[in-house]
CSV table of C-alpha atoms in Angstrom, one decimal:
chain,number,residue,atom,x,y,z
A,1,UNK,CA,-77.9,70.9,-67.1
A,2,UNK,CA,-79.3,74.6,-66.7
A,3,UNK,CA,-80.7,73.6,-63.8
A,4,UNK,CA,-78.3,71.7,-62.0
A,5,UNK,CA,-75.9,75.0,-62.6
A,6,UNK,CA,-78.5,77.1,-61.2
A,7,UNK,CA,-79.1,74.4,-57.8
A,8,UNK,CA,-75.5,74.4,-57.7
A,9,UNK,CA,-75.1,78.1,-57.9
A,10,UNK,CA,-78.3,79.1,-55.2
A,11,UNK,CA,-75.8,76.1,-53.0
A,12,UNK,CA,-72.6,78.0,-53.0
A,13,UNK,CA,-74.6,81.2,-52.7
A,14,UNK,CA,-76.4,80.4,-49.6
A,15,UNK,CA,-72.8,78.9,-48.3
A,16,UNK,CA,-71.3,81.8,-48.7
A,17,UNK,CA,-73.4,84.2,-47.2
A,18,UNK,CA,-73.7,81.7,-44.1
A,19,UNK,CA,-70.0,81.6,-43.9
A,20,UNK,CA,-69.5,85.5,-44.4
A,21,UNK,CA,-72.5,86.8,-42.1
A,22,UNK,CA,-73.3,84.0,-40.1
A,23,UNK,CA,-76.9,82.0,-39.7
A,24,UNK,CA,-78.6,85.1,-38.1
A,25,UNK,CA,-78.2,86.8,-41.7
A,26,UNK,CA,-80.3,83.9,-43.4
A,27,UNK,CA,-84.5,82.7,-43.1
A,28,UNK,CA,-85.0,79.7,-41.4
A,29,UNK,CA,-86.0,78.3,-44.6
A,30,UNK,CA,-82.8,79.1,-45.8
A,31,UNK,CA,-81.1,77.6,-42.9
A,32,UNK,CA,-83.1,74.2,-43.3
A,33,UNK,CA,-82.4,74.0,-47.2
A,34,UNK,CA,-78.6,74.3,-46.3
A,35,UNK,CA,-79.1,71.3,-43.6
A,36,UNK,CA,-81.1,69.2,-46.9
A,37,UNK,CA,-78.6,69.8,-49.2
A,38,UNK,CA,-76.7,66.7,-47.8
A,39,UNK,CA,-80.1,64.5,-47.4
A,40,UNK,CA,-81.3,65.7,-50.7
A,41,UNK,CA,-77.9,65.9,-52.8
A,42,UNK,CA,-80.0,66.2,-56.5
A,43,UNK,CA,-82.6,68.5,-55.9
A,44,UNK,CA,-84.0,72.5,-55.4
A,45,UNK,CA,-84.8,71.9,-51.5
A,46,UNK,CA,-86.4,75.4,-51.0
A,47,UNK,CA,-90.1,74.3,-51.9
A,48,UNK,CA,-89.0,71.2,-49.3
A,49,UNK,CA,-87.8,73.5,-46.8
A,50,UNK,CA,-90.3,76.1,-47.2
A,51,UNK,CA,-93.4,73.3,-46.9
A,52,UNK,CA,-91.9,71.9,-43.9
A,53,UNK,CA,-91.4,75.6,-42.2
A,54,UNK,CA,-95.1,76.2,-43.5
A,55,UNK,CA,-96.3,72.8,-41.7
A,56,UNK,CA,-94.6,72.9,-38.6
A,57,UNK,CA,-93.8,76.6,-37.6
A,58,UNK,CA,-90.3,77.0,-37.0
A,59,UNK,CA,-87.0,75.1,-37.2
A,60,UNK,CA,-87.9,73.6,-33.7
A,61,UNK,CA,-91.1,72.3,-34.7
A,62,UNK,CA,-89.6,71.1,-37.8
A,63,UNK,CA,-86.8,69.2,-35.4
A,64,UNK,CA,-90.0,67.8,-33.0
A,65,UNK,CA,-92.0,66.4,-35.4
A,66,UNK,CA,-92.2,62.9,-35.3
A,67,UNK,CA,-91.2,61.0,-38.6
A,68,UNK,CA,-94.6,59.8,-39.8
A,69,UNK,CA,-95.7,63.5,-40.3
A,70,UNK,CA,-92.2,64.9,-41.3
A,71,UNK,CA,-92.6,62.3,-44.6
A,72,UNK,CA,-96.2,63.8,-44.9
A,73,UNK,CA,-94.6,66.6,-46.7
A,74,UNK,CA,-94.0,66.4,-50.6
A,75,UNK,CA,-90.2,65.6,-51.2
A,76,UNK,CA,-89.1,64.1,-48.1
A,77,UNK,CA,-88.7,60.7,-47.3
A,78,UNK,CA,-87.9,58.5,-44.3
A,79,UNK,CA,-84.3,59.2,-45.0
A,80,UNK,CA,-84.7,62.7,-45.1
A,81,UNK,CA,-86.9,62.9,-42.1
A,82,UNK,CA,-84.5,60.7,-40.2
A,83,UNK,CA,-81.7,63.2,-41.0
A,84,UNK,CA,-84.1,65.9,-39.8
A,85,UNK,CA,-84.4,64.5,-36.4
A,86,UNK,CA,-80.8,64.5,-35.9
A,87,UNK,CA,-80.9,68.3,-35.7
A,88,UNK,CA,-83.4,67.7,-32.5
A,89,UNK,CA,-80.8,65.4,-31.3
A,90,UNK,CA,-78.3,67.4,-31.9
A,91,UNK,CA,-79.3,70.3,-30.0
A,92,UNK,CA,-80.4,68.4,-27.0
A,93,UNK,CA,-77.1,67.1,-26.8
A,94,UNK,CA,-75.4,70.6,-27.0
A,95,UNK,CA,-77.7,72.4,-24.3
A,96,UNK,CA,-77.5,69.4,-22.4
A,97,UNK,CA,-73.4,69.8,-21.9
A,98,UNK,CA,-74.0,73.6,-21.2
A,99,UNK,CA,-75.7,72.3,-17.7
A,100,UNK,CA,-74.7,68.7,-17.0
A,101,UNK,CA,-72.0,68.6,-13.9
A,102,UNK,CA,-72.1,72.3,-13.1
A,103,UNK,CA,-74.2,73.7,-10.4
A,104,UNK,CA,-77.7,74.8,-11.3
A,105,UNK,CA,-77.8,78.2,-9.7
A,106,UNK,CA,-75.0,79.8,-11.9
A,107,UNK,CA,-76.2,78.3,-14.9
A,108,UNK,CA,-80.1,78.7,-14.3
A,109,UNK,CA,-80.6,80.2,-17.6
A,110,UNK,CA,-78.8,77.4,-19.3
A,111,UNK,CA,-80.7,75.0,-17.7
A,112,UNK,CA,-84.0,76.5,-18.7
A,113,UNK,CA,-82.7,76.6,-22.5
A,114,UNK,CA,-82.1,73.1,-22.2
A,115,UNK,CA,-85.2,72.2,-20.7
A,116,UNK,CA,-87.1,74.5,-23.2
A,117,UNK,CA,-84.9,73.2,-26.2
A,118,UNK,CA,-86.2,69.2,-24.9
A,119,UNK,CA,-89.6,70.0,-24.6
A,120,UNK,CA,-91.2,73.5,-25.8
A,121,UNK,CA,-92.2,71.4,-29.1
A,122,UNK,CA,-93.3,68.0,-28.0
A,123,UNK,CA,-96.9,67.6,-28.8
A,124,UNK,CA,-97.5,65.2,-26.0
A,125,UNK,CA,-96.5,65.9,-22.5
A,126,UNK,CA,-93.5,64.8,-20.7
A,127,UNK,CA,-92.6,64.5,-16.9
A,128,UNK,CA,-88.8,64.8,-16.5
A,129,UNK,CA,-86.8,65.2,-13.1
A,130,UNK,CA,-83.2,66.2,-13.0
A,131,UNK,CA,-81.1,64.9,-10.4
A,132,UNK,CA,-78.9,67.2,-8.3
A,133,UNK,CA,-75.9,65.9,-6.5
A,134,UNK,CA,-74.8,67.7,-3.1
A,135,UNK,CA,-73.4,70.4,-4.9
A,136,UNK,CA,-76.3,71.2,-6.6
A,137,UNK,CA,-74.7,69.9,-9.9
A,138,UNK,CA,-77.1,68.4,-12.4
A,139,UNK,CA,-75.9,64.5,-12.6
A,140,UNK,CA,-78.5,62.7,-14.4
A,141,UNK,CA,-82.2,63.9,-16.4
A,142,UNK,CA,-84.5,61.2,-16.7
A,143,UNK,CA,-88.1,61.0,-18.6
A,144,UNK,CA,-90.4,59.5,-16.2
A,145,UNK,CA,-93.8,59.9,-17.4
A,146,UNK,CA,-94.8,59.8,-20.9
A,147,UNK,CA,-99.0,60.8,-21.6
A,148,UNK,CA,-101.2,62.3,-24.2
A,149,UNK,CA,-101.5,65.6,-25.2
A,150,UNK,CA,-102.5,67.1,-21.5
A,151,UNK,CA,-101.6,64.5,-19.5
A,152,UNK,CA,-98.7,62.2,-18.3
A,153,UNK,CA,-98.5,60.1,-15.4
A,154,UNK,CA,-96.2,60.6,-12.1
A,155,UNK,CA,-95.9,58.1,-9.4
A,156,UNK,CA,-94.0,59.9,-6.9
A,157,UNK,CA,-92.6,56.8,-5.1
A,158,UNK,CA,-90.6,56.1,-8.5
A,159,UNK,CA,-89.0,59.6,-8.5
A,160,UNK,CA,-88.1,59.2,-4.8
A,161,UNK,CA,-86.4,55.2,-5.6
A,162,UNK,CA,-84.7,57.0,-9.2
A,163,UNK,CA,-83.4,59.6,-6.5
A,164,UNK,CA,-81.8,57.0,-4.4
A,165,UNK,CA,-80.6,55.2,-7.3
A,166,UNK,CA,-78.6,58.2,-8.5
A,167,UNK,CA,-77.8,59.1,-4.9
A,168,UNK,CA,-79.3,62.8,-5.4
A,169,UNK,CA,-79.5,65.2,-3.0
A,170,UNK,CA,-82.3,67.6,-4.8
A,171,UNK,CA,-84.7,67.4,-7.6
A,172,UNK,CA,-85.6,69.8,-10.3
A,173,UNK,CA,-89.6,68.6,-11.8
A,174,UNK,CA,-89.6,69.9,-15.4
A,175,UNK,CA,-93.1,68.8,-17.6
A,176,UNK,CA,-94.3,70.9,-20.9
A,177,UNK,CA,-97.9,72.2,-21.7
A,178,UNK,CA,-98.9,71.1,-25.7
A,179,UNK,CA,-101.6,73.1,-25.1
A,180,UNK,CA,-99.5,76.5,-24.9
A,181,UNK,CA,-100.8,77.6,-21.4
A,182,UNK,CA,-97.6,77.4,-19.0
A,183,UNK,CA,-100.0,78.3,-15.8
A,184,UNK,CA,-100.0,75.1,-13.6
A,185,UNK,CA,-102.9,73.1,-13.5
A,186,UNK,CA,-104.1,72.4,-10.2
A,187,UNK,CA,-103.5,68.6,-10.6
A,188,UNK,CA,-99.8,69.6,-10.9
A,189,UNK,CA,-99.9,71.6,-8.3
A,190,UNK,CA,-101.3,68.5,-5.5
A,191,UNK,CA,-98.6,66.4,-7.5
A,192,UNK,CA,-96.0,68.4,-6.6
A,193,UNK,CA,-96.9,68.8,-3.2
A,194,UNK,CA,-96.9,65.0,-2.5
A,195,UNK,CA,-93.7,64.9,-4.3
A,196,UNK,CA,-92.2,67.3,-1.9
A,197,UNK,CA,-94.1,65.3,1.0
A,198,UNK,CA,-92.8,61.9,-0.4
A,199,UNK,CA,-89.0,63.2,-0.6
A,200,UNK,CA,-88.6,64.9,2.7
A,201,UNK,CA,-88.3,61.5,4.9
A,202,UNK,CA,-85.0,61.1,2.4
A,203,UNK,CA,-83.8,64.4,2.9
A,204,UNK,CA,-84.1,65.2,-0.8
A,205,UNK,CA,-85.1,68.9,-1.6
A,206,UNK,CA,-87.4,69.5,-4.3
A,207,UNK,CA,-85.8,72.3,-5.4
A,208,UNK,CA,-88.5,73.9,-8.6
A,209,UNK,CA,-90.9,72.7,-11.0
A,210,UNK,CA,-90.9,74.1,-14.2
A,211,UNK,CA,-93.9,74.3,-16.9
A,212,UNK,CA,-92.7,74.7,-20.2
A,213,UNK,CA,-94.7,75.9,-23.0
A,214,UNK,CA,-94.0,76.7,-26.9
A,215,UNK,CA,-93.7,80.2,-25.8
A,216,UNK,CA,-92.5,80.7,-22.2
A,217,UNK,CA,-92.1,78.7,-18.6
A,218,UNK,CA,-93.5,79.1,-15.5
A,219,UNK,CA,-91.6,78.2,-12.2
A,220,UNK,CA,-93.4,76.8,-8.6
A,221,UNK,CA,-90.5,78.6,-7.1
A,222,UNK,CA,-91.0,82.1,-9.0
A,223,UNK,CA,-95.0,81.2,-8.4
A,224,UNK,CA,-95.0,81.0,-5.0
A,225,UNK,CA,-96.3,77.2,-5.2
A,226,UNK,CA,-93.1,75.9,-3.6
Protein backbone atom coordinates (compact mmCIF):
# COMPACT_ATOMS: atom_id res chain seq x y z
CA UNK A 1 0.00 0.00 0.00
CA UNK A 2 3.15 2.35 0.83
CA UNK A 3 4.06 2.05 -2.33
CA UNK A 4 1.22 2.44 -4.46
CA UNK A 5 0.84 5.95 -2.22
CA UNK A 6 4.23 6.84 -3.12
CA UNK A 7 3.61 5.82 -7.29
CA UNK A 8 0.49 7.65 -6.87
CA UNK A 9 2.07 10.63 -5.26
CA UNK A 10 5.52 10.93 -7.77
CA UNK A 11 2.00 10.76 -10.58
CA UNK A 12 0.26 13.76 -9.33
CA UNK A 13 3.57 15.36 -8.69
CA UNK A 14 4.97 15.11 -12.13
CA UNK A 15 1.24 16.19 -13.34
CA UNK A 16 1.38 19.10 -11.64
CA UNK A 17 4.55 20.45 -12.41
CA UNK A 18 3.77 19.59 -16.27
CA UNK A 19 0.51 21.46 -15.88
CA UNK A 20 2.06 24.51 -13.91
CA UNK A 21 5.53 24.93 -15.90
CA UNK A 22 4.89 23.19 -19.01
CA UNK A 23 7.04 20.03 -20.65
CA UNK A 24 10.13 22.25 -21.08
CA UNK A 25 10.44 22.27 -17.19
CA UNK A 26 10.61 18.31 -17.05
CA UNK A 27 13.57 15.48 -18.38
CA UNK A 28 12.62 13.51 -21.12
CA UNK A 29 12.52 10.71 -18.86
CA UNK A 30 10.07 12.42 -17.05
CA UNK A 31 8.09 13.33 -20.01
CA UNK A 32 8.06 9.57 -21.23
CA UNK A 33 7.02 8.15 -17.61
CA UNK A 34 4.03 10.60 -17.77
CA UNK A 35 3.09 9.17 -21.50
CA UNK A 36 3.46 5.19 -19.58
CA UNK A 37 1.52 6.00 -16.90
CA UNK A 38 -1.62 5.13 -19.02
CA UNK A 39 0.19 1.95 -20.75
CA UNK A 40 1.59 0.87 -17.42
CA UNK A 41 -1.38 1.90 -14.99
CA UNK A 42 0.22 -0.40 -11.78
CA UNK A 43 3.78 0.35 -11.85
CA UNK A 44 7.00 2.88 -10.99
CA UNK A 45 7.69 3.59 -14.81
CA UNK A 46 10.87 5.70 -14.18
CA UNK A 47 13.46 2.67 -14.29
CA UNK A 48 11.09 1.85 -17.73
CA UNK A 49 11.44 5.28 -18.98
CA UNK A 50 14.80 5.81 -17.94
CA UNK A 51 16.12 2.31 -19.77
CA UNK A 52 14.33 3.16 -22.77
CA UNK A 53 15.89 6.91 -22.85
CA UNK A 54 19.27 5.01 -21.99
CA UNK A 55 18.74 2.57 -25.08
CA UNK A 56 17.56 4.71 -27.68
CA UNK A 57 18.87 8.32 -27.04
CA UNK A 58 16.13 10.61 -27.00
CA UNK A 59 12.30 10.77 -27.02
CA UNK A 60 12.58 10.51 -30.86
CA UNK A 61 14.59 7.53 -30.99
CA UNK A 62 12.45 6.13 -28.33
CA UNK A 63 9.31 7.03 -30.89
CA UNK A 64 11.42 5.31 -34.08
CA UNK A 65 12.24 2.30 -32.68
CA UNK A 66 10.72 -0.46 -34.20
CA UNK A 67 8.63 -2.73 -31.75
CA UNK A 68 10.83 -5.84 -31.57
CA UNK A 69 13.59 -3.83 -29.86
CA UNK A 70 11.19 -1.36 -27.92
CA UNK A 71 9.99 -4.89 -26.00
CA UNK A 72 13.84 -5.62 -25.61
CA UNK A 73 13.72 -3.39 -22.65
CA UNK A 74 12.76 -4.85 -19.12
CA UNK A 75 9.06 -3.79 -18.38
CA UNK A 76 7.68 -3.13 -21.57
CA UNK A 77 5.57 -5.25 -23.52
CA UNK A 78 4.01 -5.39 -26.98
CA UNK A 79 1.27 -3.33 -25.58
CA UNK A 80 3.41 -0.86 -24.23
CA UNK A 81 5.62 -0.60 -27.21
CA UNK A 82 2.59 -0.33 -29.41
CA UNK A 83 1.42 2.71 -27.32
CA UNK A 84 4.94 4.06 -27.74
CA UNK A 85 4.69 4.14 -31.38
CA UNK A 86 1.72 6.17 -31.31
CA UNK A 87 3.72 9.12 -30.10
CA UNK A 88 5.82 8.71 -33.64
CA UNK A 89 2.54 8.74 -35.22
CA UNK A 90 1.30 11.29 -33.54
CA UNK A 91 3.83 13.73 -34.27
CA UNK A 92 3.99 13.00 -37.94
CA UNK A 93 0.57 13.69 -38.11
CA UNK A 94 0.86 17.14 -36.35
CA UNK A 95 3.92 18.47 -38.46
CA UNK A 96 2.39 17.03 -41.28
CA UNK A 97 -0.85 19.52 -40.98
CA UNK A 98 1.64 22.46 -40.27
CA UNK A 99 2.68 22.03 -44.20
CA UNK A 100 0.05 20.03 -46.10
CA UNK A 101 -2.07 22.55 -48.54
CA UNK A 102 -0.03 25.67 -47.92
CA UNK A 103 2.69 26.79 -50.10
CA UNK A 104 6.22 25.49 -49.36
CA UNK A 105 8.14 28.70 -49.54
CA UNK A 106 6.37 30.51 -46.55
CA UNK A 107 6.43 27.55 -44.56
CA UNK A 108 10.05 26.13 -45.52
CA UNK A 109 10.92 25.73 -41.99
CA UNK A 110 7.83 23.74 -41.23
CA UNK A 111 8.36 21.61 -43.93
CA UNK A 112 11.90 20.71 -42.93
CA UNK A 113 10.49 19.90 -39.22
CA UNK A 114 8.30 17.65 -40.78
CA UNK A 115 10.51 15.99 -42.87
CA UNK A 116 13.14 15.85 -40.07
CA UNK A 117 10.42 14.70 -37.47
CA UNK A 118 9.52 11.49 -40.33
CA UNK A 119 12.95 10.58 -40.85
CA UNK A 120 16.00 12.00 -38.66
CA UNK A 121 15.46 8.56 -36.60
CA UNK A 122 14.75 5.86 -39.03
CA UNK A 123 17.62 3.42 -38.97
CA UNK A 124 17.11 2.36 -42.58
CA UNK A 125 16.90 4.88 -45.35
CA UNK A 126 13.87 6.16 -46.94
CA UNK A 127 13.23 7.99 -50.40
CA UNK A 128 10.15 10.21 -50.13
CA UNK A 129 8.91 12.87 -52.76
CA UNK A 130 6.44 15.51 -51.94
CA UNK A 131 4.14 16.59 -54.53
CA UNK A 132 3.55 20.29 -55.20
CA UNK A 133 0.52 21.50 -56.91
CA UNK A 134 0.72 24.81 -59.20
CA UNK A 135 0.82 26.86 -56.30
CA UNK A 136 3.58 25.32 -54.81
CA UNK A 137 1.23 23.76 -52.10
CA UNK A 138 2.35 20.41 -50.74
CA UNK A 139 -0.69 17.98 -51.86
CA UNK A 140 0.47 14.54 -51.35
CA UNK A 141 4.10 12.86 -49.61
CA UNK A 142 4.64 9.56 -50.62
CA UNK A 143 7.51 6.78 -49.51
CA UNK A 144 8.85 5.48 -52.59
CA UNK A 145 11.90 3.57 -51.86
CA UNK A 146 12.47 1.66 -48.87
CA UNK A 147 16.48 0.05 -48.43
CA UNK A 148 18.90 -0.90 -45.82
CA UNK A 149 20.82 1.06 -43.70
CA UNK A 150 22.73 3.22 -46.64
CA UNK A 151 20.79 2.40 -49.34
CA UNK A 152 17.19 2.61 -50.91
CA UNK A 153 16.19 2.24 -54.35
CA UNK A 154 14.73 5.05 -56.79
CA UNK A 155 13.41 4.42 -60.12
CA UNK A 156 12.89 7.77 -61.46
CA UNK A 157 10.20 6.75 -64.10
CA UNK A 158 7.87 5.85 -61.03
CA UNK A 159 8.32 9.38 -59.43
CA UNK A 160 7.63 10.94 -62.78
CA UNK A 161 4.12 8.42 -63.35
CA UNK A 162 3.23 9.24 -59.17
CA UNK A 163 3.71 12.92 -60.44
CA UNK A 164 1.10 12.56 -63.12
CA UNK A 165 -1.02 10.56 -60.96
CA UNK A 166 -1.28 13.37 -58.44
CA UNK A 167 -1.19 15.93 -61.21
CA UNK A 168 1.94 17.83 -59.63
CA UNK A 169 3.48 20.59 -60.93
CA UNK A 170 6.94 20.30 -58.77
CA UNK A 171 8.72 17.82 -56.63
CA UNK A 172 10.50 18.17 -53.41
CA UNK A 173 13.22 14.65 -53.03
CA UNK A 174 13.60 14.24 -49.27
CA UNK A 175 15.80 10.73 -48.19
CA UNK A 176 17.72 10.41 -44.52
CA UNK A 177 21.39 9.32 -43.89
CA UNK A 178 21.30 6.41 -40.79
CA UNK A 179 24.75 6.84 -40.93
CA UNK A 180 24.64 10.55 -39.52
CA UNK A 181 26.60 12.18 -42.41
CA UNK A 182 24.00 14.55 -44.28
CA UNK A 183 26.73 15.37 -47.20
CA UNK A 184 25.27 13.76 -50.42
CA UNK A 185 26.78 10.84 -51.71
CA UNK A 186 27.72 11.03 -55.19
CA UNK A 187 25.20 8.25 -56.14
CA UNK A 188 22.48 10.74 -54.98
CA UNK A 189 23.79 13.32 -56.58
CA UNK A 190 23.59 11.25 -60.51
CA UNK A 191 20.10 10.20 -59.17
CA UNK A 192 18.99 13.41 -58.75
CA UNK A 193 20.14 14.61 -61.87
CA UNK A 194 18.36 11.99 -64.00
CA UNK A 195 15.37 12.78 -61.90
CA UNK A 196 15.55 16.33 -62.94
CA UNK A 197 16.32 15.00 -66.66
CA UNK A 198 13.41 12.44 -66.49
CA UNK A 199 10.81 15.28 -65.25
CA UNK A 200 11.55 18.10 -67.59
CA UNK A 201 9.76 16.50 -70.80
CA UNK A 202 6.46 16.86 -68.18
CA UNK A 203 7.23 20.14 -67.23
CA UNK A 204 7.56 19.17 -63.60
CA UNK A 205 10.27 21.17 -61.63
CA UNK A 206 12.33 19.51 -59.22
CA UNK A 207 12.36 21.97 -56.93
CA UNK A 208 15.19 20.51 -53.76
CA UNK A 209 16.44 17.47 -52.44
CA UNK A 210 16.94 17.22 -48.92
CA UNK A 211 19.38 14.83 -46.81
CA UNK A 212 18.31 14.36 -43.49
CA UNK A 213 20.40 13.19 -40.77
CA UNK A 214 19.93 12.62 -36.85
CA UNK A 215 21.51 15.94 -36.37
CA UNK A 216 21.02 18.38 -39.37
CA UNK A 217 20.00 18.43 -43.32
CA UNK A 218 21.55 19.28 -46.20
CA UNK A 219 19.80 20.88 -49.33
CA UNK A 220 20.88 20.35 -53.35
CA UNK A 221 19.41 23.78 -53.66
CA UNK A 222 21.47 25.51 -50.63
CA UNK A 223 24.50 23.09 -52.08
CA UNK A 224 24.69 24.26 -55.30
CA UNK A 225 23.86 20.61 -56.77
CA UNK A 226 20.56 21.78 -58.29
Amino acid sequence: MRDAAHHNGHRQRLREKLTLAGGDALHDYELLELYLFRAIPRRDVKPIAKDLIHRFGDLGGVAAAPVEQLVTVKGVSEKTAAELKLIQALSERLAREQVIGRPVISSWSALVGYCRTALQHARTEQFRVLFLDRKNRLIADEILGRGTIDHAPVYPREVVKRALAHEASALILVHNHPSGDATPSQTDIEMTKTLAEVCQPFDIVLHDHLVIARENTASFKTLGLL
